[in-house]
Short mmCIF file of C-alpha atoms in Angstrom, two decimals:
data_model
loop_
_atom_site.label_atom_id
_atom_site.label_comp_id
_atom_site.label_asym_id
_atom_site.label_seq_id
_atom_site.Cartn_x
_atom_site.Cartn_y
_atom_site.Cartn_z
CA MET A 1 33.51 11.28 -3.51
CA ASP A 2 31.26 8.34 -4.40
CA TYR A 3 29.72 10.21 -7.34
CA ASP A 4 30.24 13.25 -9.54
CA VAL A 5 26.51 13.96 -9.71
CA ILE A 6 23.51 12.71 -7.74
CA TYR A 7 20.02 13.39 -9.08
CA ILE A 8 17.20 13.30 -6.54
CA GLY A 9 14.30 12.22 -8.74
CA SER A 10 14.25 10.09 -11.89
CA GLY A 11 12.02 11.98 -14.31
CA ASN A 12 12.93 13.73 -17.53
CA ALA A 13 14.55 16.55 -15.55
CA ALA A 14 17.17 14.04 -14.41
CA TRP A 15 17.98 11.20 -16.78
CA GLN A 16 17.75 13.10 -20.07
CA GLY A 17 20.94 14.94 -19.16
CA GLY A 18 22.38 12.31 -16.84
CA ARG A 19 23.02 9.92 -19.72
CA PHE A 20 25.25 12.51 -21.44
CA LEU A 21 27.22 13.05 -18.24
CA ARG A 22 27.83 9.31 -17.94
CA LYS A 23 28.87 9.12 -21.59
CA GLU A 24 31.53 11.72 -20.81
CA GLY A 25 32.85 9.60 -17.97
CA LEU A 26 31.14 11.13 -14.93
CA LYS A 27 29.80 8.79 -12.29
CA VAL A 28 26.06 9.41 -11.85
CA LEU A 29 23.50 8.22 -9.29
CA ILE A 30 19.74 8.61 -9.70
CA VAL A 31 17.68 8.42 -6.50
CA GLU A 32 13.96 7.60 -6.73
CA GLU A 33 11.49 6.84 -3.94
CA SER A 34 8.61 5.80 -6.22
CA LEU A 35 8.43 4.75 -9.87
CA TYR A 36 11.30 5.38 -12.26
CA GLY A 37 10.39 8.11 -14.72
CA GLY A 38 8.43 10.33 -12.34
CA THR A 39 4.98 11.80 -12.80
CA CYS A 40 4.79 12.24 -16.57
CA ALA A 41 5.72 8.66 -17.36
CA ASN A 42 3.61 6.98 -14.68
CA ARG A 43 0.89 9.26 -13.31
CA GLY A 44 0.48 12.16 -15.72
CA CYS A 45 1.10 12.87 -19.40
CA ASN A 46 1.16 9.30 -20.68
CA SER A 47 -1.90 8.15 -18.72
CA LYS A 48 -3.89 11.22 -19.69
CA ALA A 49 -2.99 10.91 -23.39
CA LEU A 50 -3.99 7.25 -23.50
CA LEU A 51 -7.32 7.79 -21.73
CA ASP A 52 -8.15 10.93 -23.67
CA ALA A 53 -7.52 9.56 -27.18
CA PRO A 54 -10.75 7.55 -27.65
CA TYR A 55 -12.84 10.53 -26.56
CA GLU A 56 -10.95 12.72 -29.03
CA ILE A 57 -11.84 10.23 -31.76
CA LYS A 58 -15.46 10.22 -30.63
CA ALA A 59 -15.62 14.02 -30.93
CA LEU A 60 -14.12 13.87 -34.44
CA ALA A 61 -16.67 11.24 -35.44
CA ASP A 62 -19.46 13.50 -34.19
CA ASN A 63 -18.43 16.05 -36.85
CA PHE A 64 -20.12 13.73 -39.34
CA GLU A 65 -23.44 13.58 -37.54
CA GLY A 66 -26.11 13.66 -40.25
CA VAL A 67 -23.55 13.51 -43.07
CA GLY A 68 -22.42 9.89 -43.04
CA LYS A 69 -22.14 8.86 -39.43
CA SER A 70 -24.02 5.66 -38.62
CA GLY A 71 -24.32 4.42 -35.06
CA ASN A 72 -22.53 5.70 -32.01
CA PHE A 73 -18.88 5.47 -31.07
CA GLU A 74 -18.84 4.42 -27.42
CA VAL A 75 -15.84 4.17 -25.13
CA ASN A 76 -15.70 1.28 -22.66
CA TRP A 77 -13.88 2.92 -19.74
CA PRO A 78 -13.17 -0.26 -17.72
CA ASP A 79 -11.56 -1.91 -20.75
CA LEU A 80 -9.69 1.29 -21.56
CA MET A 81 -8.48 1.49 -17.96
CA LYS A 82 -7.18 -2.09 -18.04
CA PHE A 83 -5.28 -1.28 -21.23
CA LYS A 84 -3.88 1.90 -19.66
CA GLN A 85 -2.75 0.12 -16.52
CA LYS A 86 -1.04 -2.58 -18.54
CA ARG A 87 0.81 -0.07 -20.71
CA ILE A 88 1.77 2.30 -17.90
CA ALA A 89 2.85 -0.53 -15.59
CA GLY A 90 5.70 -1.20 -18.02
CA MET A 91 7.01 2.35 -18.14
CA SER A 92 9.01 2.21 -14.92
CA LEU A 93 10.51 -1.17 -15.81
CA PHE A 94 11.38 0.12 -19.28
CA LEU A 95 13.20 3.12 -17.80
CA ASP A 96 14.95 0.89 -15.27
CA GLY A 97 16.34 -0.98 -18.25
CA LYS A 98 17.35 2.24 -20.00
CA PHE A 99 19.18 3.44 -16.88
CA ASP A 100 21.09 0.17 -16.91
CA GLU A 101 21.81 0.62 -20.63
CA TYR A 102 23.14 4.13 -19.98
CA ASP A 103 25.22 2.80 -17.03
CA LEU A 104 23.45 5.09 -14.57
CA ASP A 105 23.47 3.89 -10.97
CA VAL A 106 20.13 3.94 -9.13
CA ALA A 107 19.14 3.93 -5.47
CA HIS A 108 15.53 3.23 -4.58
CA GLY A 109 14.23 5.21 -1.62
CA LYS A 110 13.70 8.77 -0.49
CA GLY A 111 16.69 10.99 -1.14
CA VAL A 112 17.47 13.36 1.75
CA ILE A 113 20.20 15.99 1.56
CA VAL A 114 22.39 15.64 4.66
CA ASP A 115 24.90 18.34 3.73
CA GLU A 116 26.22 20.02 0.61
CA HIS A 117 27.94 16.84 -0.56
CA THR A 118 25.93 14.01 1.01
CA VAL A 119 22.60 12.39 0.14
CA GLN A 120 21.03 9.74 2.35
CA VAL A 121 18.82 6.98 0.98
CA ALA A 122 17.35 4.73 3.68
CA ASP A 123 20.33 3.70 5.82
CA LYS A 124 22.98 4.50 3.22
CA GLN A 125 24.82 7.77 2.60
CA PHE A 126 26.36 8.74 -0.74
CA THR A 127 28.86 11.54 -1.25
CA THR A 128 28.93 13.62 -4.40
CA ASP A 129 30.47 16.68 -5.98
CA LYS A 130 27.15 18.02 -7.32
CA ILE A 131 23.50 17.48 -6.33
CA VAL A 132 20.60 18.08 -8.72
CA ILE A 133 17.09 18.27 -7.22
CA CYS A 134 14.48 16.96 -9.68
CA THR A 135 11.57 16.12 -7.38
CA GLY A 136 8.86 17.85 -9.45
CA LEU A 137 5.46 18.94 -8.21
CA ILE A 138 2.60 17.36 -6.27
CA PRO A 139 -1.15 18.17 -6.41
CA VAL A 140 -2.46 20.86 -4.08
CA ILE A 141 -5.00 19.52 -1.60
CA PRO A 142 -6.72 22.48 0.11
CA ASN A 143 -6.76 22.61 3.88
CA ILE A 144 -10.52 22.52 4.30
CA LYS A 145 -12.88 20.47 6.40
CA GLY A 146 -13.50 17.16 4.67
CA ARG A 147 -10.29 17.28 2.61
CA GLU A 148 -9.92 13.53 3.17
CA TYR A 149 -12.73 12.98 0.66
CA LEU A 150 -10.84 14.75 -2.12
CA HIS A 151 -9.18 12.88 -4.95
CA ASP A 152 -6.35 14.18 -7.11
CA SER A 153 -5.39 13.66 -10.75
CA THR A 154 -3.53 10.42 -10.01
CA ASP A 155 -6.70 8.93 -8.51
CA PHE A 156 -8.90 9.94 -11.43
CA LEU A 157 -6.45 8.52 -13.95
CA ASP A 158 -6.80 5.16 -12.22
CA ILE A 159 -10.50 5.06 -11.43
CA ALA A 160 -12.28 1.79 -12.28
CA GLU A 161 -15.59 3.38 -13.33
CA LEU A 162 -16.30 6.98 -14.32
CA PRO A 163 -18.59 8.73 -11.81
CA LYS A 164 -22.04 9.73 -13.00
CA HIS A 165 -21.65 13.15 -11.42
CA THR A 166 -18.24 14.61 -10.58
CA ILE A 167 -17.43 17.81 -8.73
CA ILE A 168 -14.17 19.35 -9.92
CA ILE A 169 -12.55 22.08 -7.82
CA GLY A 170 -10.38 24.10 -10.17
CA ALA A 171 -10.32 24.89 -13.88
CA GLY A 172 -6.72 24.70 -14.95
CA PHE A 173 -5.23 22.01 -17.18
CA VAL A 174 -6.40 19.10 -15.02
CA GLY A 175 -9.89 20.37 -14.27
CA MET A 176 -10.77 21.33 -17.83
CA GLU A 177 -9.22 18.27 -19.45
CA PHE A 178 -11.06 15.92 -17.11
CA ALA A 179 -14.27 17.87 -17.71
CA SER A 180 -13.85 17.22 -21.45
CA ILE A 181 -13.50 13.47 -20.91
CA LEU A 182 -16.59 13.39 -18.70
CA ALA A 183 -18.57 15.45 -21.23
CA GLU A 184 -17.66 13.15 -24.12
CA ALA A 185 -18.58 10.18 -21.93
CA GLY A 186 -22.09 11.61 -21.58
CA LEU A 187 -21.70 12.27 -17.85
CA THR A 188 -22.31 15.39 -15.79
CA ALA A 189 -20.02 17.50 -13.64
CA ASP A 190 -19.82 20.73 -11.70
CA VAL A 191 -16.64 22.81 -12.02
CA ILE A 192 -15.97 25.21 -9.14
CA ILE A 193 -13.63 28.11 -9.91
CA ARG A 194 -12.17 30.52 -7.34
CA GLY A 195 -11.83 33.38 -9.82
CA ASP A 196 -13.61 34.53 -12.94
CA MET A 197 -11.47 32.68 -15.50
CA ALA A 198 -10.80 29.10 -16.50
CA LEU A 199 -7.44 28.24 -18.10
CA LYS A 200 -6.23 31.74 -17.27
CA TYR A 201 -3.00 31.44 -19.28
CA PHE A 202 -4.87 30.74 -22.52
CA HIS A 203 -6.70 32.99 -24.96
CA GLN A 204 -9.99 33.61 -23.18
CA PRO A 205 -12.28 33.84 -26.24
CA TYR A 206 -11.14 30.31 -27.13
CA VAL A 207 -11.56 29.15 -23.53
CA HIS A 208 -15.13 30.49 -23.64
CA LYS A 209 -15.78 28.45 -26.79
CA VAL A 210 -14.71 25.27 -24.97
CA ILE A 211 -16.82 26.17 -21.94
CA GLU A 212 -19.90 26.63 -24.13
CA ILE A 213 -19.35 23.20 -25.67
CA LEU A 214 -18.95 21.64 -22.23
CA LYS A 215 -22.08 23.35 -20.93
CA LYS A 216 -24.13 21.87 -23.76
CA LYS A 217 -22.82 18.44 -22.81
CA GLY A 218 -23.71 18.56 -19.13
CA ILE A 219 -20.81 20.38 -17.45
CA ASN A 220 -21.83 23.25 -15.14
CA PHE A 221 -19.49 26.09 -14.21
CA HIS A 222 -19.53 28.08 -10.97
CA PHE A 223 -17.22 31.11 -10.96
CA ASN A 224 -16.00 33.16 -7.99
CA GLN A 225 -16.65 30.41 -5.49
CA ASN A 226 -14.52 29.26 -2.55
CA VAL A 227 -15.07 25.76 -1.22
CA GLU A 228 -15.63 25.73 2.53
CA GLU A 229 -16.43 22.14 3.43
CA ILE A 230 -16.95 18.65 2.03
CA THR A 231 -19.16 16.14 3.78
CA SER A 232 -19.98 12.51 3.06
CA ASP A 233 -23.20 10.53 3.44
CA VAL A 234 -21.43 7.18 3.25
CA GLU A 235 -19.12 5.43 5.66
CA ILE A 236 -15.67 5.03 4.15
CA ASP A 237 -12.84 3.05 5.67
CA ASN A 238 -9.67 5.02 6.46
CA PRO A 239 -10.71 8.32 4.84
CA GLU A 240 -7.55 9.94 6.19
CA ASP A 241 -5.61 7.62 3.87
CA LYS A 242 -7.81 8.52 0.89
CA VAL A 243 -9.61 5.17 1.17
CA LEU A 244 -6.44 3.12 0.79
CA ASN A 245 -7.16 -0.59 0.80
CA VAL A 246 -3.63 -1.83 1.44
CA VAL A 247 -2.93 -5.28 0.10
CA GLN A 248 -1.40 -7.38 2.84
CA GLY A 249 2.33 -7.84 2.54
CA MET A 250 2.81 -5.09 -0.08
CA ASN A 251 4.47 -1.75 0.46
CA SER A 252 3.20 1.40 -1.27
CA ASP A 253 5.76 1.21 -4.07
CA GLU A 254 4.85 -2.41 -4.85
CA MET A 255 1.21 -1.36 -4.97
CA LEU A 256 2.04 1.32 -7.51
CA ARG A 257 3.86 -1.23 -9.64
CA ASP A 258 0.93 -3.67 -9.53
CA PRO A 259 -2.06 -2.48 -11.60
CA GLU A 260 -4.31 -4.86 -9.68
CA ALA A 261 -3.47 -3.26 -6.32
CA LYS A 262 -4.72 0.29 -6.54
CA ILE A 263 -6.34 2.93 -4.41
CA ASP A 264 -10.01 2.18 -3.91
CA ASN A 265 -11.29 5.42 -5.40
CA ARG A 266 -14.76 4.26 -6.33
CA ALA A 267 -17.55 6.75 -6.78
CA TYR A 268 -20.48 6.57 -4.38
CA GLU A 269 -23.76 7.76 -5.88
CA ASN A 270 -24.65 11.27 -4.76
CA ALA A 271 -22.69 10.68 -1.56
CA PHE A 272 -20.65 13.89 -1.26
CA THR A 273 -21.78 17.43 -0.55
CA VAL A 274 -19.54 20.38 -1.37
CA LYS A 275 -20.40 23.64 0.38
CA CYS A 276 -19.06 27.01 -0.73
CA GLU A 277 -18.67 30.21 1.29
CA SER A 278 -21.38 31.86 -0.83
CA GLY A 279 -23.92 29.25 0.23
CA LEU A 280 -23.71 27.29 -3.03
CA THR A 281 -24.18 23.59 -2.24
CA LEU A 282 -23.50 20.80 -4.72
CA LYS A 283 -23.92 17.04 -4.45
CA GLY A 284 -21.98 14.48 -6.43
CA ASP A 285 -20.44 11.02 -6.56
CA TYR A 286 -16.76 12.00 -6.67
CA VAL A 287 -14.80 15.16 -5.81
CA ILE A 288 -11.52 16.10 -7.48
CA ALA A 289 -9.05 18.73 -6.28
CA ALA A 290 -7.67 20.29 -9.47
CA MET A 291 -6.23 23.42 -7.89
CA GLY A 292 -2.76 23.25 -9.34
CA ARG A 293 0.47 21.72 -8.15
CA THR A 294 3.12 22.76 -5.69
CA ALA A 295 6.82 22.03 -5.23
CA ASN A 296 7.54 18.50 -4.00
CA VAL A 297 10.27 19.38 -1.52
CA GLU A 298 8.94 18.37 1.88
CA ASP A 299 11.36 16.32 3.98
CA ILE A 300 14.19 16.19 1.43
CA GLY A 301 16.61 18.03 3.71
CA LEU A 302 16.62 21.52 2.21
CA GLU A 303 16.85 22.97 5.72
CA ASN A 304 20.11 21.07 6.27
CA VAL A 305 21.81 23.23 3.65
CA GLY A 306 19.87 26.44 4.24
CA LEU A 307 17.75 26.30 1.09
CA THR A 308 14.27 27.83 1.06
CA TYR A 309 11.42 27.47 -1.38
CA THR A 310 7.94 28.69 -2.29
CA LYS A 311 5.05 26.87 -3.90
CA GLN A 312 6.68 27.78 -7.22
CA GLY A 313 9.77 25.80 -6.28
CA ILE A 314 13.40 26.38 -5.41
CA LYS A 315 14.84 29.67 -6.64
CA VAL A 316 17.67 29.22 -9.14
CA ASN A 317 19.89 31.53 -11.16
CA GLY A 318 20.49 31.48 -14.90
CA HIS A 319 22.60 28.35 -14.53
CA LEU A 320 19.86 26.47 -12.62
CA GLN A 321 22.08 26.85 -9.56
CA THR A 322 20.55 27.31 -6.12
CA GLU A 323 21.95 29.51 -3.36
CA VAL A 324 24.24 26.59 -2.49
CA PRO A 325 26.78 26.65 -5.36
CA ASN A 326 27.10 22.88 -5.90
CA ILE A 327 23.34 22.19 -5.65
CA TYR A 328 21.08 22.67 -8.67
CA ALA A 329 17.36 22.32 -9.37
CA SER A 330 15.94 21.06 -12.65
CA GLY A 331 12.46 20.71 -14.10
CA ASP A 332 9.19 21.61 -12.40
CA VAL A 333 10.77 21.99 -8.95
CA ALA A 334 12.97 24.85 -10.20
CA ASP A 335 11.50 28.33 -9.90
CA THR A 336 12.55 29.84 -13.22
CA GLY A 337 9.44 31.78 -14.22
CA ILE A 338 9.05 29.50 -17.25
CA ALA A 339 6.05 27.22 -17.81
CA LYS A 340 6.26 23.97 -15.86
CA LEU A 341 6.02 21.47 -18.69
CA VAL A 342 7.80 18.19 -19.37
CA THR A 343 9.33 19.74 -22.49
CA VAL A 344 10.90 22.46 -20.33
CA ALA A 345 12.18 19.81 -17.89
CA ILE A 346 13.97 18.06 -20.76
CA HIS A 347 15.42 21.41 -21.84
CA HIS A 348 16.70 21.97 -18.29
CA SER A 349 18.26 18.54 -18.06
CA LYS A 350 20.14 18.80 -21.33
CA TYR A 351 21.34 22.30 -20.45
CA LEU A 352 22.58 21.11 -17.04
CA ALA A 353 24.61 18.36 -18.68
CA LYS A 354 26.56 21.06 -20.54
CA GLU A 355 26.79 23.21 -17.41
CA LEU A 356 28.12 20.39 -15.25
CA LEU A 357 30.62 19.31 -17.89
CA GLY A 358 32.52 22.54 -17.55
CA GLY A 359 30.26 25.54 -17.52
CA ALA A 360 27.87 27.05 -20.03
CA ASP A 361 26.40 30.44 -20.73
CA GLU A 362 23.17 31.23 -18.89
CA ILE A 363 20.24 29.11 -19.98
CA THR A 364 18.03 30.52 -22.71
CA TYR A 365 14.64 29.36 -23.83
CA PRO A 366 13.01 29.15 -27.24
CA VAL A 367 9.32 30.01 -27.42
CA VAL A 368 7.47 27.31 -25.50
CA PRO A 369 4.14 26.05 -26.87
CA ALA A 370 1.55 25.09 -24.26
CA VAL A 371 -1.58 23.06 -24.92
CA ALA A 372 -4.77 22.49 -22.96
CA TYR A 373 -5.91 19.04 -24.06
CA THR A 374 -9.57 19.87 -23.86
CA ILE A 375 -11.91 18.74 -26.64
CA PRO A 376 -11.29 20.64 -28.86
CA ARG A 377 -7.74 21.65 -27.96
CA ILE A 378 -6.47 25.14 -27.19
CA ALA A 379 -2.84 26.09 -27.68
CA THR A 380 -0.68 29.17 -27.22
CA VAL A 381 2.85 29.91 -28.36
CA GLY A 382 5.00 33.05 -28.41
CA VAL A 383 3.56 36.51 -27.79
CA PRO A 384 0.00 36.03 -26.47
CA ALA A 385 -2.93 37.79 -28.09
CA TYR A 386 -3.85 39.77 -24.95
CA VAL A 387 -0.37 41.33 -24.98
CA ALA A 388 -0.51 42.08 -28.70
CA GLU A 389 -3.98 43.59 -28.48
CA ASN A 390 -2.72 46.12 -25.93
CA SER A 391 0.48 47.01 -27.74
CA ASP A 392 1.42 49.20 -30.70
CA GLU A 393 4.18 46.76 -31.63
CA TYR A 394 1.94 43.99 -32.93
CA ASP A 395 -1.08 43.26 -35.05
CA VAL A 396 -3.43 40.33 -34.51
CA HIS A 397 -4.87 38.50 -37.52
CA THR A 398 -7.72 36.00 -37.16
CA ILE A 399 -7.53 33.00 -39.49
CA LYS A 400 -10.72 30.94 -39.62
CA TYR A 401 -9.18 28.12 -41.59
CA GLY A 402 -11.76 25.57 -40.45
CA ASN A 403 -14.55 27.57 -42.04
CA SER A 404 -12.63 27.79 -45.32
CA TYR A 405 -11.28 24.26 -45.37
CA SER A 406 -13.78 22.10 -43.46
CA LEU A 407 -13.58 19.37 -46.11
CA GLU A 408 -9.84 19.07 -45.57
CA LEU A 409 -10.23 19.16 -41.77
CA LYS A 410 -12.58 16.17 -41.37
CA ASN A 411 -15.64 18.41 -41.39
CA ASP A 412 -14.33 20.61 -38.57
CA THR A 413 -15.75 24.05 -39.33
CA THR A 414 -14.54 25.75 -36.15
CA ALA A 415 -10.74 25.51 -36.38
CA GLU A 416 -9.28 28.95 -35.90
CA ALA A 417 -6.02 30.71 -35.12
CA LYS A 418 -5.05 34.21 -34.12
CA VAL A 419 -1.63 35.03 -35.48
CA ILE A 420 0.42 37.83 -33.94
CA VAL A 421 2.85 39.63 -36.22
CA ASP A 422 5.20 42.53 -35.57
CA LYS A 423 5.47 45.65 -37.71
CA ASP A 424 7.93 43.87 -40.01
CA LEU A 425 5.30 41.17 -40.59
CA GLN A 426 7.37 38.64 -38.66
CA ILE A 427 5.23 36.09 -36.84
CA ALA A 428 5.71 36.50 -33.09
CA GLY A 429 2.92 34.40 -31.60
CA ALA A 430 -0.22 32.36 -32.18
CA GLU A 431 -3.35 31.24 -30.36
CA ILE A 432 -5.00 28.12 -31.76
CA TYR A 433 -8.44 26.57 -31.27
CA ALA A 434 -8.70 23.27 -33.14
CA ALA A 435 -8.96 19.51 -32.80
CA ASP A 436 -5.22 19.22 -33.47
CA ALA A 437 -4.10 22.54 -32.02
CA GLU A 438 -0.99 20.87 -30.58
CA ASN A 439 0.40 20.12 -34.04
CA VAL A 440 -0.38 23.58 -35.39
CA ALA A 441 1.27 25.08 -32.28
CA ASN A 442 4.44 23.09 -32.97
CA MET A 443 4.45 24.43 -36.51
CA PHE A 444 4.22 28.01 -35.25
CA ALA A 445 6.92 27.32 -32.64
CA PHE A 446 9.28 26.31 -35.46
CA ILE A 447 8.35 29.37 -37.54
CA ILE A 448 8.86 31.77 -34.63
CA ASN A 449 12.09 30.23 -33.34
CA LYS A 450 13.66 30.09 -36.79
CA LYS A 451 12.29 33.52 -37.75
CA ILE A 452 10.87 32.20 -41.01
CA THR A 453 9.31 35.10 -42.91
CA LEU A 454 5.87 35.21 -44.46
CA GLU A 455 7.51 35.45 -47.85
CA GLU A 456 9.48 32.26 -47.21
CA LEU A 457 6.37 30.49 -45.96
CA ASP A 458 4.44 31.55 -49.06
CA TYR A 459 7.19 30.13 -51.30
CA MET A 460 7.10 26.67 -49.74
CA ILE A 461 4.94 23.76 -50.95
CA TYR A 462 3.13 21.68 -48.35
CA ALA A 463 1.43 18.29 -48.16
CA PHE A 464 -2.29 18.79 -48.84
CA PRO A 465 -4.80 18.21 -47.38
CA SER A 466 -3.54 18.76 -43.85
CA SER A 467 -4.35 21.11 -41.02
CA SER A 468 -0.92 22.71 -41.18
CA SER A 469 -1.09 23.33 -44.93
CA VAL A 470 -4.49 25.03 -44.87
CA CYS A 471 -3.52 27.18 -41.89
CA LEU A 472 -0.26 28.16 -43.59
CA TYR A 473 -2.04 28.86 -46.85
CA LYS A 474 -4.27 31.38 -45.09
CA LEU A 475 -1.14 33.22 -43.89
CA HIS A 476 -0.61 34.51 -47.40
CA ASN A 477 -3.49 36.90 -46.79
CA ILE A 478 -1.28 38.64 -44.22
CA HIS A 479 1.71 38.60 -46.56
CA TYR A 480 -0.23 40.16 -49.40
CA ASP A 481 -2.37 42.32 -47.12
CA LEU A 482 -5.56 40.74 -48.46
#
């Protein structure tokens, strides 16, 4: 065999564990057809965090309106975009260097499974003992008339100028987070939702709070609507290629590596019309498909080894093993029933390193915090409130720590958490609505995973002022039944 393990894909689901395998003497190949590091590093988490941060700061500054704020904090999107492109352009090169440091072999091109022990990349074939599929997810583009006018999250995170009026189809993570950026930028948008809920996996009372904020800032919501057709009033070159202006002499991968050679995804003023089955008609400058993501497994040779998949991914057992014993799936492409987050992908990759080094018990998961990076943030961890509210096993306690400690929370009066405890007063879950909900969620994740009791929490001394300390301090009301 040429290799002990071949990873198809180079994101966190692959290299985080691959480095440990190499350290133990296994020969490892990572195959990547695009940028090293996958979606999170190049087209997702990092880009979103960088572009979102100034708008988060703007919202925090607005807390001091009338009580010390002077002037307006304005974000220059074109300058911010140039900074983002410069920073993100280095991510793939950085990881290329890390792969070299870890002595991981790489092959650039599309990895196709030929048989149970062979992967083809371009005109070369590599044999291996084990194959790990780490190809992740891709955005869903609905099969509707005019779909060529739709943009996805990658496009929006690279747009030169923010559209004056955006139409967003979908209200999950992507749709709601982009809506928050547009709202803070003082722009308008319409959000079209197939069902009656936005961010359906989060605590709905907190989701409603975010929606009300967005409405006041120019974001309109349309529930129970199905998009039927998109039309354009402008003539666009090559709409079937999503308006790709290909730079002569450059292939698609080189374009991705060059921040100056990007998809022409400009907004065209009031140029697009979105029609829904109900008769609702909306006009805007830019249309985003934010309808979730699906398994990125087309044309990678699954049929050659008899593997099937659904939009949730490739079915695996408790060892992340597919129906073909020597082929595994890791990260978002694995259908495990667990949230598809980069943190889970890292967990998978590290587990698989142990599994491939000689076998491990079935994979287990700690509680997994999830965050919607809206403005303000919403987070959930552990037993959700809707489960607790319909169960005799739990009680739900509301902690309005922003109202009690607004001075310590940069004048944020709205920060709130719902803490779920069992009958032994052990914390089992939390829902958080706050500017820094992600940090509070991590705190609760630690408490729940380590089974730290309320009595132990009450004994500890914390750094003050801080959002975690004031939230924790309010927990003593539960401990003492106040």
